[in-house]
Amino acid sequence: TGDEVFRGETPPSTLPPGNYTIYLKLTSNHIWTEEVTTTLLVHQRPVATIETLSPGVALEGEELLFTAGGTDDGNVVRYSWTSSLDGELHNGSKDSFTMDSLSTGHHTIVLTVQDEHGAWSHEVSGEVVVHTAPTAEILSITPGIALDTRTIQFTGEGSDDGTIQRYLWRTGFQELY
């Protein structure tokens, strides 16, 4: 592109994307060498985008969809996904994949893409939270055989990696509470 002159042993190590003709000649004892040339094509770094992380909040064992986007001055050929909890999730040529084996917890999901020249994008990230399914347990129903339905006491408990928000008791026919 430009006709910049670099004085010294080496030119700058970075150039903006574009096609360049590189010229070099040297002097020794005030005698100049013939000028030599080569061409240089500087590619831009690819740009990664996370198109889909779905669902963002999932239950353990639920299938999640990961879809990447990538732009480049050439072609994006590799998509690399990692999790802050589980490490590498996918490293391949497909821009989307599904999985149902993320561990429970808060995951920072990181995506990088690679172009056909071997250049990698900067990292982009998103969040996915995977919960364990809550569990319920009936502790007691008192009395075991009831004569008066106004005196039945139901006792139960639940556990979750979050907070139990509601208990729902029912018979085969109707909601009780």
CSV table of N, CA and C in Angstrom, one decimal:
chain,number,residue,atom,x,y,z
A,1,THR,N,0.8,-1.2,0.0
A,1,THR,CA,0.0,0.0,0.0
A,1,THR,C,0.9,1.3,0.0
A,2,GLY,N,1.5,1.6,1.1
A,2,GLY,CA,2.2,2.9,1.2
A,2,GLY,C,3.6,2.7,0.7
A,3,ASP,N,4.3,3.9,0.5
A,3,ASP,CA,5.7,3.9,0.1
A,3,ASP,C,6.6,4.3,1.2
A,4,GLU,N,6.3,3.7,2.4
A,4,GLU,CA,7.1,4.1,3.6
A,4,GLU,C,8.5,3.6,3.5
A,5,VAL,N,9.4,4.4,4.0
A,5,VAL,CA,10.8,4.0,4.0
A,5,VAL,C,11.2,3.7,5.5
A,6,PHE,N,11.8,2.5,5.7
A,6,PHE,CA,12.2,2.1,7.0
A,6,PHE,C,13.7,2.1,7.1
A,7,ARG,N,14.3,2.9,8.0
A,7,ARG,CA,15.7,2.9,8.1
A,7,ARG,C,16.1,2.0,9.3
A,8,GLY,N,17.1,1.3,9.2
A,8,GLY,CA,17.6,0.4,10.3
A,8,GLY,C,17.6,-1.0,9.8
A,9,GLU,N,17.9,-1.9,10.6
A,9,GLU,CA,18.0,-3.3,10.2
A,9,GLU,C,16.7,-4.0,9.9
A,10,THR,N,15.7,-3.7,10.7
A,10,THR,CA,14.4,-4.3,10.5
A,10,THR,C,13.2,-3.3,10.5
A,11,PRO,N,12.3,-3.5,9.6
A,11,PRO,CA,11.1,-2.7,9.6
A,11,PRO,C,10.2,-3.0,10.8
A,12,PRO,N,9.1,-2.2,11.0
A,12,PRO,CA,8.2,-2.6,12.1
A,12,PRO,C,7.7,-4.0,12.0
A,13,SER,N,7.3,-4.6,13.1
A,13,SER,CA,6.8,-6.0,13.0
A,13,SER,C,5.3,-6.1,12.8
A,14,THR,N,4.6,-5.0,12.7
A,14,THR,CA,3.2,-5.0,12.4
A,14,THR,C,2.9,-4.1,11.3
A,15,LEU,N,2.0,-4.6,10.4
A,15,LEU,CA,1.5,-3.8,9.3
A,15,LEU,C,0.0,-4.0,9.3
A,16,PRO,N,-0.8,-3.0,8.8
A,16,PRO,CA,-2.2,-3.2,8.7
A,16,PRO,C,-2.5,-4.2,7.6
A,17,PRO,N,-3.7,-4.9,7.6
A,17,PRO,CA,-4.0,-5.8,6.5
A,17,PRO,C,-3.8,-5.2,5.1
A,18,GLY,N,-3.3,-5.9,4.2
A,18,GLY,CA,-3.2,-5.5,2.8
A,18,GLY,C,-2.1,-6.2,2.1
A,19,ASN,N,-1.9,-5.9,0.8
A,19,ASN,CA,-0.8,-6.4,0.0
A,19,ASN,C,0.4,-5.4,0.0
A,20,TYR,N,1.6,-6.0,0.2
A,20,TYR,CA,2.7,-5.1,0.2
A,20,TYR,C,3.8,-5.7,-0.7
A,21,THR,N,4.6,-4.8,-1.3
A,21,THR,CA,5.8,-5.1,-2.0
A,21,THR,C,6.9,-4.6,-1.1
A,22,ILE,N,7.8,-5.5,-0.7
A,22,ILE,CA,8.8,-5.2,0.3
A,22,ILE,C,10.1,-5.1,-0.5
A,23,TYR,N,10.8,-4.0,-0.3
A,23,TYR,CA,12.1,-3.7,-1.0
A,23,TYR,C,13.2,-3.6,0.0
A,24,LEU,N,14.3,-4.1,-0.4
A,24,LEU,CA,15.5,-4.0,0.5
A,24,LEU,C,16.8,-3.7,-0.3
A,25,LYS,N,17.6,-2.8,0.2
A,25,LYS,CA,18.9,-2.7,-0.4
A,25,LYS,C,19.8,-2.2,0.8
A,26,LEU,N,21.0,-2.5,0.7
A,26,LEU,CA,22.0,-2.3,1.8
A,26,LEU,C,23.1,-1.4,1.3
A,27,THR,N,23.8,-0.8,2.2
A,27,THR,CA,25.0,-0.1,1.9
A,27,THR,C,26.2,-0.5,2.8
A,28,SER,N,27.3,-0.6,2.2
A,28,SER,CA,28.5,-0.9,2.9
A,28,SER,C,29.6,-0.1,2.3
A,29,ASN,N,30.4,0.6,3.1
A,29,ASN,CA,31.4,1.5,2.6
A,29,ASN,C,30.9,2.4,1.4
A,30,HIS,N,29.7,2.9,1.6
A,30,HIS,CA,29.0,3.8,0.7
A,30,HIS,C,28.7,3.2,-0.7
A,31,ILE,N,28.7,1.8,-0.8
A,31,ILE,CA,28.3,1.2,-2.0
A,31,ILE,C,27.0,0.4,-1.7
A,32,TRP,N,26.0,0.7,-2.6
A,32,TRP,CA,24.7,0.1,-2.4
A,32,TRP,C,24.6,-1.2,-3.2
A,33,THR,N,23.9,-2.1,-2.5
A,33,THR,CA,23.5,-3.4,-3.2
A,33,THR,C,22.4,-3.1,-4.2
A,34,GLU,N,22.2,-4.1,-5.1
A,34,GLU,CA,21.0,-4.1,-5.9
A,34,GLU,C,19.8,-4.2,-5.0
A,35,GLU,N,18.7,-3.6,-5.3
A,35,GLU,CA,17.5,-3.7,-4.5
A,35,GLU,C,16.8,-5.1,-4.8
A,36,VAL,N,16.4,-5.7,-3.7
A,36,VAL,CA,15.7,-7.0,-3.8
A,36,VAL,C,14.3,-6.8,-3.4
A,37,THR,N,13.3,-7.6,-3.9
A,37,THR,CA,11.9,-7.4,-3.5
A,37,THR,C,11.3,-8.7,-3.2
A,38,THR,N,10.2,-8.6,-2.5
A,38,THR,CA,9.3,-9.8,-2.2
A,38,THR,C,7.9,-9.2,-2.0
A,39,THR,N,7.0,-10.0,-2.0
A,39,THR,CA,5.6,-9.6,-1.7
A,39,THR,C,5.2,-10.1,-0.4
A,40,LEU,N,4.3,-9.4,0.3
A,40,LEU,CA,3.8,-9.8,1.6
A,40,LEU,C,2.3,-9.5,1.6
A,41,LEU,N,1.5,-10.5,1.9
A,41,LEU,CA,0.1,-10.3,2.1
A,41,LEU,C,-0.2,-10.4,3.6
A,42,VAL,N,-0.7,-9.3,4.2
A,42,VAL,CA,-1.0,-9.3,5.6
A,42,VAL,C,-2.5,-9.5,5.8
A,43,HIS,N,-2.9,-10.6,6.4
A,43,HIS,CA,-4.3,-10.9,6.6
A,43,HIS,C,-4.8,-10.3,8.0
A,44,GLN,N,-6.1,-10.0,8.0
A,44,GLN,CA,-6.6,-9.5,9.3
A,44,GLN,C,-6.9,-10.7,10.1
A,45,ARG,N,-7.0,-10.5,11.4
A,45,ARG,CA,-7.3,-11.6,12.4
A,45,ARG,C,-8.8,-11.9,12.2
A,46,PRO,N,-9.2,-13.1,12.3
A,46,PRO,CA,-10.7,-13.4,12.2
A,46,PRO,C,-11.4,-12.9,13.4
A,47,VAL,N,-12.7,-12.7,13.3
A,47,VAL,CA,-13.5,-12.3,14.4
A,47,VAL,C,-14.5,-13.3,14.8
A,48,ALA,N,-14.5,-13.7,16.0
A,48,ALA,CA,-15.5,-14.8,16.5
A,48,ALA,C,-16.7,-14.1,17.1
A,49,THR,N,-17.9,-14.7,16.9
A,49,THR,CA,-19.1,-14.3,17.6
A,49,THR,C,-19.8,-15.5,18.0
A,50,ILE,N,-20.4,-15.4,19.2
A,50,ILE,CA,-21.3,-16.5,19.7
A,50,ILE,C,-22.7,-16.2,19.3
A,51,GLU,N,-23.2,-17.0,18.4
A,51,GLU,CA,-24.6,-16.8,17.9
A,51,GLU,C,-25.6,-17.4,18.9
A,52,THR,N,-25.3,-18.6,19.4
A,52,THR,CA,-26.3,-19.3,20.3
A,52,THR,C,-25.6,-20.0,21.4
A,53,LEU,N,-26.1,-19.8,22.6
A,53,LEU,CA,-25.8,-20.7,23.8
A,53,LEU,C,-27.1,-20.9,24.4
A,54,SER,N,-27.7,-22.0,24.1
A,54,SER,CA,-29.1,-22.2,24.5
A,54,SER,C,-29.4,-23.6,25.0
A,55,PRO,N,-30.1,-23.8,26.1
A,55,PRO,CA,-30.6,-22.7,26.9
A,55,PRO,C,-29.5,-22.1,27.8
A,56,GLY,N,-29.6,-20.9,28.2
A,56,GLY,CA,-28.6,-20.2,29.1
A,56,GLY,C,-28.6,-20.8,30.5
A,57,VAL,N,-29.8,-21.3,30.9
A,57,VAL,CA,-29.9,-22.0,32.2
A,57,VAL,C,-30.6,-23.3,31.9
A,58,ALA,N,-29.9,-24.4,32.3
A,58,ALA,CA,-30.3,-25.8,31.9
A,58,ALA,C,-30.2,-26.7,33.1
A,59,LEU,N,-30.9,-27.8,33.0
A,59,LEU,CA,-30.8,-28.9,34.0
A,59,LEU,C,-29.7,-29.8,33.6
A,60,GLU,N,-29.0,-30.4,34.6
A,60,GLU,CA,-28.0,-31.4,34.3
A,60,GLU,C,-28.5,-32.5,33.4
A,61,GLY,N,-27.8,-32.8,32.3
A,61,GLY,CA,-28.2,-33.8,31.3
A,61,GLY,C,-29.1,-33.2,30.2
A,62,GLU,N,-29.5,-31.9,30.3
A,62,GLU,CA,-30.3,-31.3,29.2
A,62,GLU,C,-29.3,-30.9,28.0
A,63,GLU,N,-29.9,-31.1,26.8
A,63,GLU,CA,-29.1,-30.8,25.7
A,63,GLU,C,-28.9,-29.3,25.5
A,64,LEU,N,-27.7,-28.8,25.2
A,64,LEU,CA,-27.4,-27.4,24.9
A,64,LEU,C,-27.0,-27.3,23.5
A,65,LEU,N,-27.3,-26.2,22.9
A,65,LEU,CA,-26.9,-25.9,21.5
A,65,LEU,C,-25.9,-24.7,21.5
A,66,PHE,N,-24.8,-25.0,20.8
A,66,PHE,CA,-23.7,-24.0,20.7
A,66,PHE,C,-23.6,-23.7,19.2
A,67,THR,N,-23.7,-22.4,18.8
A,67,THR,CA,-23.6,-22.0,17.5
A,67,THR,C,-22.6,-20.8,17.4
A,68,ALA,N,-21.6,-20.9,16.5
A,68,ALA,CA,-20.6,-19.9,16.4
A,68,ALA,C,-20.8,-19.1,15.1
A,69,GLY,N,-20.3,-17.9,15.1
A,69,GLY,CA,-20.2,-17.1,13.9
A,69,GLY,C,-18.7,-16.7,13.8
A,70,GLY,N,-18.3,-16.4,12.6
A,70,GLY,CA,-17.0,-15.9,12.4
A,70,GLY,C,-16.8,-15.2,11.1
A,71,THR,N,-16.1,-14.1,11.1
A,71,THR,CA,-15.8,-13.3,9.9
A,71,THR,C,-14.3,-13.2,9.7
A,72,ASP,N,-13.9,-13.1,8.5
A,72,ASP,CA,-12.5,-13.1,8.1
A,72,ASP,C,-12.4,-12.6,6.7
A,73,ASP,N,-11.2,-12.2,6.4
A,73,ASP,CA,-10.9,-11.7,5.0
A,73,ASP,C,-10.7,-12.9,4.1
A,74,GLY,N,-10.8,-14.1,4.7
A,74,GLY,CA,-10.7,-15.4,4.0
A,74,GLY,C,-11.8,-16.3,4.5
A,75,ASN,N,-11.4,-17.5,4.9
A,75,ASN,CA,-12.4,-18.4,5.4
A,75,ASN,C,-12.1,-18.8,6.8
A,76,VAL,N,-13.2,-19.0,7.7
A,76,VAL,CA,-13.0,-19.5,9.0
A,76,VAL,C,-13.1,-21.0,8.8
A,77,VAL,N,-12.1,-21.8,9.4
A,77,VAL,CA,-12.0,-23.2,9.2
A,77,VAL,C,-12.0,-24.0,10.5
A,78,ARG,N,-11.9,-23.4,11.6
A,78,ARG,CA,-11.9,-24.1,12.9
A,78,ARG,C,-12.6,-23.3,14.0
A,79,TYR,N,-13.4,-24.0,14.8
A,79,TYR,CA,-14.1,-23.4,15.9
A,79,TYR,C,-13.7,-24.1,17.2
A,80,SER,N,-13.2,-23.4,18.2
A,80,SER,CA,-12.7,-24.0,19.4
A,80,SER,C,-13.6,-23.4,20.6
A,81,TRP,N,-14.2,-24.3,21.3
A,81,TRP,CA,-15.1,-23.9,22.4
A,81,TRP,C,-14.5,-24.6,23.7
A,82,THR,N,-14.4,-23.8,24.8
A,82,THR,CA,-14.0,-24.3,26.1
A,82,THR,C,-14.9,-23.8,27.1
A,83,SER,N,-14.9,-24.5,28.2
A,83,SER,CA,-15.7,-24.2,29.4
A,83,SER,C,-14.7,-24.0,30.6
A,84,SER,N,-15.1,-23.0,31.4
A,84,SER,CA,-14.2,-22.7,32.6
A,84,SER,C,-14.3,-23.9,33.6
A,85,LEU,N,-15.3,-24.7,33.5
A,85,LEU,CA,-15.4,-25.8,34.4
A,85,LEU,C,-15.0,-27.2,33.8
A,86,ASP,N,-15.3,-27.4,32.5
A,86,ASP,CA,-15.1,-28.7,31.9
A,86,ASP,C,-13.9,-28.7,30.9
A,87,GLY,N,-13.3,-27.6,30.6
A,87,GLY,CA,-12.2,-27.6,29.6
A,87,GLY,C,-12.7,-27.6,28.2
A,88,GLU,N,-12.0,-28.2,27.3
A,88,GLU,CA,-12.3,-28.2,25.9
A,88,GLU,C,-13.7,-28.9,25.7
A,89,LEU,N,-14.6,-28.3,25.0
A,89,LEU,CA,-15.9,-28.8,24.6
A,89,LEU,C,-15.9,-29.3,23.2
A,90,HIS,N,-15.3,-28.5,22.3
A,90,HIS,CA,-15.4,-28.8,20.9
A,90,HIS,C,-14.2,-28.1,20.2
A,91,ASN,N,-13.6,-28.8,19.2
A,91,ASN,CA,-12.5,-28.2,18.4
A,91,ASN,C,-12.6,-28.8,17.1
A,92,GLY,N,-13.3,-28.1,16.1
A,92,GLY,CA,-13.5,-28.7,14.8
A,92,GLY,C,-13.9,-27.8,13.8
A,93,SER,N,-14.3,-28.3,12.6
A,93,SER,CA,-14.6,-27.4,11.5
A,93,SER,C,-16.1,-27.1,11.4
A,94,LYS,N,-17.0,-27.7,12.3
A,94,LYS,CA,-18.4,-27.3,12.3
A,94,LYS,C,-18.7,-26.1,13.2
A,95,ASP,N,-19.5,-25.2,12.7
A,95,ASP,CA,-19.8,-24.0,13.4
A,95,ASP,C,-20.9,-24.2,14.5
A,96,SER,N,-21.5,-25.4,14.6
A,96,SER,CA,-22.4,-25.6,15.7
A,96,SER,C,-22.3,-27.1,16.2
A,97,PHE,N,-22.7,-27.3,17.4
A,97,PHE,CA,-22.8,-28.7,18.0
A,97,PHE,C,-23.7,-28.6,19.2
A,98,THR,N,-24.1,-29.8,19.6
A,98,THR,CA,-24.9,-30.0,20.8
A,98,THR,C,-24.2,-30.9,21.8
A,99,MET,N,-24.5,-30.7,23.1
A,99,MET,CA,-24.0,-31.6,24.1
A,99,MET,C,-24.9,-31.6,25.3
A,100,ASP,N,-24.9,-32.7,26.0
A,100,ASP,CA,-25.8,-32.9,27.1
A,100,ASP,C,-25.0,-33.3,28.4
A,101,SER,N,-23.7,-33.0,28.4
A,101,SER,CA,-22.9,-33.5,29.5
A,101,SER,C,-22.1,-32.4,30.2
A,102,LEU,N,-22.6,-31.2,30.2
A,102,LEU,CA,-21.9,-30.2,31.0
A,102,LEU,C,-22.1,-30.4,32.5
A,103,SER,N,-21.1,-30.2,33.2
A,103,SER,CA,-21.2,-30.4,34.7
A,103,SER,C,-22.0,-29.3,35.3
A,104,THR,N,-22.5,-29.5,36.5
A,104,THR,CA,-23.3,-28.5,37.2
A,104,THR,C,-22.5,-27.3,37.6
A,105,GLY,N,-23.0,-26.2,37.5
A,105,GLY,CA,-22.3,-24.9,37.9
A,105,GLY,C,-22.4,-23.8,36.9
A,106,HIS,N,-21.7,-22.7,37.2
A,106,HIS,CA,-21.7,-21.6,36.3
A,106,HIS,C,-20.5,-21.7,35.4
A,107,HIS,N,-20.8,-21.8,34.1
A,107,HIS,CA,-19.7,-22.0,33.1
A,107,HIS,C,-19.5,-20.7,32.4
A,108,THR,N,-18.2,-20.3,32.2
A,108,THR,CA,-17.9,-19.2,31.2
A,108,THR,C,-17.5,-20.0,30.0
A,109,ILE,N,-18.2,-19.8,28.9
A,109,ILE,CA,-17.9,-20.5,27.7
A,109,ILE,C,-17.1,-19.6,26.8
A,110,VAL,N,-16.0,-20.0,26.3
A,110,VAL,CA,-15.1,-19.2,25.5
A,110,VAL,C,-15.0,-19.8,24.1
A,111,LEU,N,-15.1,-18.9,23.1
A,111,LEU,CA,-15.0,-19.3,21.7
A,111,LEU,C,-13.9,-18.6,21.0
A,112,THR,N,-13.1,-19.3,20.2
A,112,THR,CA,-12.1,-18.7,19.3
A,112,THR,C,-12.3,-19.4,18.0
A,113,VAL,N,-12.0,-18.6,16.9
A,113,VAL,CA,-12.1,-19.2,15.5
A,113,VAL,C,-10.7,-19.0,14.8
A,114,GLN,N,-10.5,-19.9,13.9
A,114,GLN,CA,-9.2,-19.9,13.2
A,114,GLN,C,-9.5,-19.8,11.7
A,115,ASP,N,-8.7,-19.0,11.0
A,115,ASP,CA,-8.8,-18.9,9.5
A,115,ASP,C,-7.9,-19.9,8.8
A,116,GLU,N,-8.0,-19.9,7.5
A,116,GLU,CA,-7.2,-20.9,6.7
A,116,GLU,C,-5.7,-20.6,6.7
A,117,HIS,N,-5.3,-19.4,7.2
A,117,HIS,CA,-3.9,-19.1,7.3
A,117,HIS,C,-3.3,-19.4,8.7
A,118,GLY,N,-4.1,-20.0,9.6
A,118,GLY,CA,-3.7,-20.3,10.9
A,118,GLY,C,-3.8,-19.2,11.9
A,119,ALA,N,-4.4,-18.1,11.6
A,119,ALA,CA,-4.6,-17.0,12.6
A,119,ALA,C,-5.8,-17.3,13.4
A,120,TRP,N,-5.7,-17.1,14.7
A,120,TRP,CA,-6.8,-17.2,15.7
A,120,TRP,C,-7.4,-15.9,16.0
A,121,SER,N,-8.7,-15.9,16.3
A,121,SER,CA,-9.4,-14.7,16.7
A,121,SER,C,-9.1,-14.4,18.2
A,122,HIS,N,-9.5,-13.3,18.7
A,122,HIS,CA,-9.5,-13.0,20.1
A,122,HIS,C,-10.6,-13.8,20.7
A,123,GLU,N,-10.6,-14.1,22.0
A,123,GLU,CA,-11.6,-14.8,22.7
A,123,GLU,C,-12.9,-14.0,22.8
A,124,VAL,N,-14.0,-14.7,22.7
A,124,VAL,CA,-15.3,-14.1,23.1
A,124,VAL,C,-15.9,-15.1,24.0
A,125,SER,N,-16.8,-14.6,24.9
A,125,SER,CA,-17.3,-15.5,25.9
A,125,SER,C,-18.8,-15.2,26.2
A,126,GLY,N,-19.4,-16.2,26.8
A,126,GLY,CA,-20.8,-16.2,27.2
A,126,GLY,C,-21.0,-17.0,28.5
A,127,GLU,N,-22.1,-17.0,29.1
A,127,GLU,CA,-22.4,-17.7,30.3
A,127,GLU,C,-23.5,-18.8,30.1
A,128,VAL,N,-23.3,-19.9,30.8
A,128,VAL,CA,-24.3,-21.0,30.9
A,128,VAL,C,-24.3,-21.5,32.3
A,129,VAL,N,-25.5,-21.7,32.9
A,129,VAL,CA,-25.6,-22.2,34.2
A,129,VAL,C,-26.3,-23.6,34.1
A,130,VAL,N,-25.7,-24.6,34.7
A,130,VAL,CA,-26.3,-25.9,34.7
A,130,VAL,C,-26.7,-26.3,36.1
A,131,HIS,N,-27.9,-26.6,36.4
A,131,HIS,CA,-28.4,-26.9,37.7
A,131,HIS,C,-28.7,-28.4,37.8
A,132,THR,N,-28.6,-28.9,39.0
A,132,THR,CA,-29.1,-30.3,39.3
A,132,THR,C,-30.6,-30.2,39.4
A,133,ALA,N,-31.3,-31.3,39.1
A,133,ALA,CA,-32.7,-31.3,39.2
A,133,ALA,C,-33.0,-31.4,40.7
A,134,PRO,N,-34.0,-30.7,41.2
A,134,PRO,CA,-34.4,-30.8,42.6
A,134,PRO,C,-34.9,-32.1,42.9
A,135,THR,N,-34.8,-32.5,44.2
A,135,THR,CA,-35.4,-33.8,44.6
A,135,THR,C,-36.5,-33.5,45.6
A,136,ALA,N,-37.5,-34.4,45.7
A,136,ALA,CA,-38.6,-34.3,46.7
A,136,ALA,C,-38.7,-35.6,47.4
A,137,GLU,N,-39.1,-35.5,48.7
A,137,GLU,CA,-39.2,-36.6,49.6
A,137,GLU,C,-40.4,-36.4,50.5
A,138,ILE,N,-41.3,-37.4,50.5
A,138,ILE,CA,-42.4,-37.4,51.5
A,138,ILE,C,-41.9,-38.0,52.8
A,139,LEU,N,-41.9,-37.2,53.8
A,139,LEU,CA,-41.4,-37.7,55.1
A,139,LEU,C,-42.4,-38.4,55.9
A,140,SER,N,-43.7,-37.8,55.9
A,140,SER,CA,-44.7,-38.5,56.6
A,140,SER,C,-46.1,-38.0,56.2
A,141,ILE,N,-47.1,-38.8,56.3
A,141,ILE,CA,-48.5,-38.4,56.2
A,141,ILE,C,-49.1,-38.9,57.5
A,142,THR,N,-49.7,-38.0,58.3
A,142,THR,CA,-50.2,-38.4,59.6
A,142,THR,C,-51.7,-38.0,59.7
A,143,PRO,N,-52.5,-38.9,60.1
A,143,PRO,CA,-52.3,-40.3,60.4
A,143,PRO,C,-52.2,-41.1,59.2
A,144,GLY,N,-51.6,-42.4,59.3
A,144,GLY,CA,-51.5,-43.2,58.2
A,144,GLY,C,-52.8,-43.7,57.6
A,145,ILE,N,-53.8,-43.9,58.4
A,145,ILE,CA,-55.1,-44.1,58.0
A,145,ILE,C,-56.0,-43.1,58.6
A,146,ALA,N,-56.7,-42.2,57.8
A,146,ALA,CA,-57.4,-41.1,58.3
A,146,ALA,C,-58.9,-41.4,58.3
A,147,LEU,N,-59.6,-41.0,59.4
A,147,LEU,CA,-61.0,-41.0,59.5
A,147,LEU,C,-61.6,-39.7,59.2
A,148,ASP,N,-60.9,-38.6,59.5
A,148,ASP,CA,-61.4,-37.2,59.4
A,148,ASP,C,-60.4,-36.5,58.5
A,149,THR,N,-60.7,-36.1,57.3
A,149,THR,CA,-59.8,-35.5,56.3
A,149,THR,C,-59.3,-34.2,56.7
A,150,ARG,N,-59.9,-33.6,57.8
A,150,ARG,CA,-59.5,-32.2,58.2
A,150,ARG,C,-58.3,-32.3,59.1
A,151,THR,N,-57.9,-33.5,59.5
A,151,THR,CA,-56.7,-33.6,60.5
A,151,THR,C,-55.5,-34.3,59.9
A,152,ILE,N,-55.4,-34.4,58.6
A,152,ILE,CA,-54.3,-35.0,58.0
A,152,ILE,C,-53.1,-34.0,57.8
A,153,GLN,N,-51.9,-34.5,58.3
A,153,GLN,CA,-50.7,-33.6,58.2
A,153,GLN,C,-49.8,-34.2,57.2
A,154,PHE,N,-49.3,-33.4,56.2
A,154,PHE,CA,-48.4,-33.8,55.2
A,154,PHE,C,-47.0,-33.2,55.5
A,155,THR,N,-45.9,-34.0,55.5
A,155,THR,CA,-44.6,-33.4,55.8
A,155,THR,C,-43.7,-33.9,54.7
A,156,GLY,N,-43.0,-33.0,54.1
A,156,GLY,CA,-42.1,-33.3,53.0
A,156,GLY,C,-40.9,-32.4,53.0
A,157,GLU,N,-39.9,-32.7,52.2
A,157,GLU,CA,-38.8,-31.8,52.0
A,157,GLU,C,-38.2,-32.0,50.6
A,158,GLY,N,-37.4,-31.0,50.3
A,158,GLY,CA,-36.7,-31.1,49.0
A,158,GLY,C,-35.3,-30.5,49.1
A,159,SER,N,-34.5,-30.8,48.1
A,159,SER,CA,-33.2,-30.3,48.0
A,159,SER,C,-32.9,-29.8,46.6
A,160,ASP,N,-32.1,-28.8,46.5
A,160,ASP,CA,-31.7,-28.2,45.2
A,160,ASP,C,-30.4,-27.5,45.4
A,161,ASP,N,-29.8,-27.2,44.2
A,161,ASP,CA,-28.6,-26.4,44.3
A,161,ASP,C,-28.9,-24.9,44.3
A,162,GLY,N,-30.2,-24.6,44.3
A,162,GLY,CA,-30.7,-23.2,44.5
A,162,GLY,C,-31.7,-23.2,45.7
A,163,THR,N,-32.8,-22.6,45.6
A,163,THR,CA,-33.8,-22.5,46.6
A,163,THR,C,-35.1,-23.1,46.2
A,164,ILE,N,-35.6,-24.0,47.1
A,164,ILE,CA,-37.0,-24.5,46.8
A,164,ILE,C,-38.0,-23.4,47.0
A,165,GLN,N,-38.8,-23.2,45.9
A,165,GLN,CA,-39.7,-22.1,45.9
A,165,GLN,C,-41.1,-22.5,46.2
A,166,ARG,N,-41.5,-23.7,45.9
A,166,ARG,CA,-42.9,-24.1,46.1
A,166,ARG,C,-43.0,-25.6,46.3
A,167,TYR,N,-43.9,-26.0,47.1
A,167,TYR,CA,-44.2,-27.4,47.3
A,167,TYR,C,-45.6,-27.6,46.7
A,168,LEU,N,-45.9,-28.7,46.0
A,168,LEU,CA,-47.2,-28.9,45.4
A,168,LEU,C,-47.6,-30.4,45.7
A,169,TRP,N,-48.6,-30.5,46.5
A,169,TRP,CA,-49.1,-31.8,46.9
A,169,TRP,C,-50.4,-32.1,46.1
A,170,ARG,N,-50.6,-33.3,45.7
A,170,ARG,CA,-51.8,-33.6,45.0
A,170,ARG,C,-52.1,-35.1,45.1
A,171,THR,N,-53.4,-35.4,45.0
A,171,THR,CA,-53.8,-36.8,44.9
A,171,THR,C,-53.8,-37.1,43.4
A,172,GLY,N,-54.3,-38.3,43.1
A,172,GLY,CA,-54.4,-38.6,41.6
A,172,GLY,C,-55.4,-37.8,40.9
A,173,PHE,N,-56.3,-37.0,41.7
A,173,PHE,CA,-57.4,-36.3,41.0
A,173,PHE,C,-57.3,-34.8,41.2
A,174,GLN,N,-56.8,-34.3,42.3
A,174,GLN,CA,-56.8,-32.9,42.6
A,174,GLN,C,-55.6,-32.4,43.3
A,175,GLU,N,-55.3,-31.1,43.1
A,175,GLU,CA,-54.2,-30.4,43.8
A,175,GLU,C,-54.7,-30.2,45.3
A,176,LEU,N,-53.8,-30.6,46.2
A,176,LEU,CA,-54.1,-30.4,47.7
A,176,LEU,C,-53.6,-29.1,48.2
A,177,TYR,N,-52.4,-28.7,47.8
A,177,TYR,CA,-51.8,-27.5,48.4
A,177,TYR,C,-50.9,-26.8,47.4
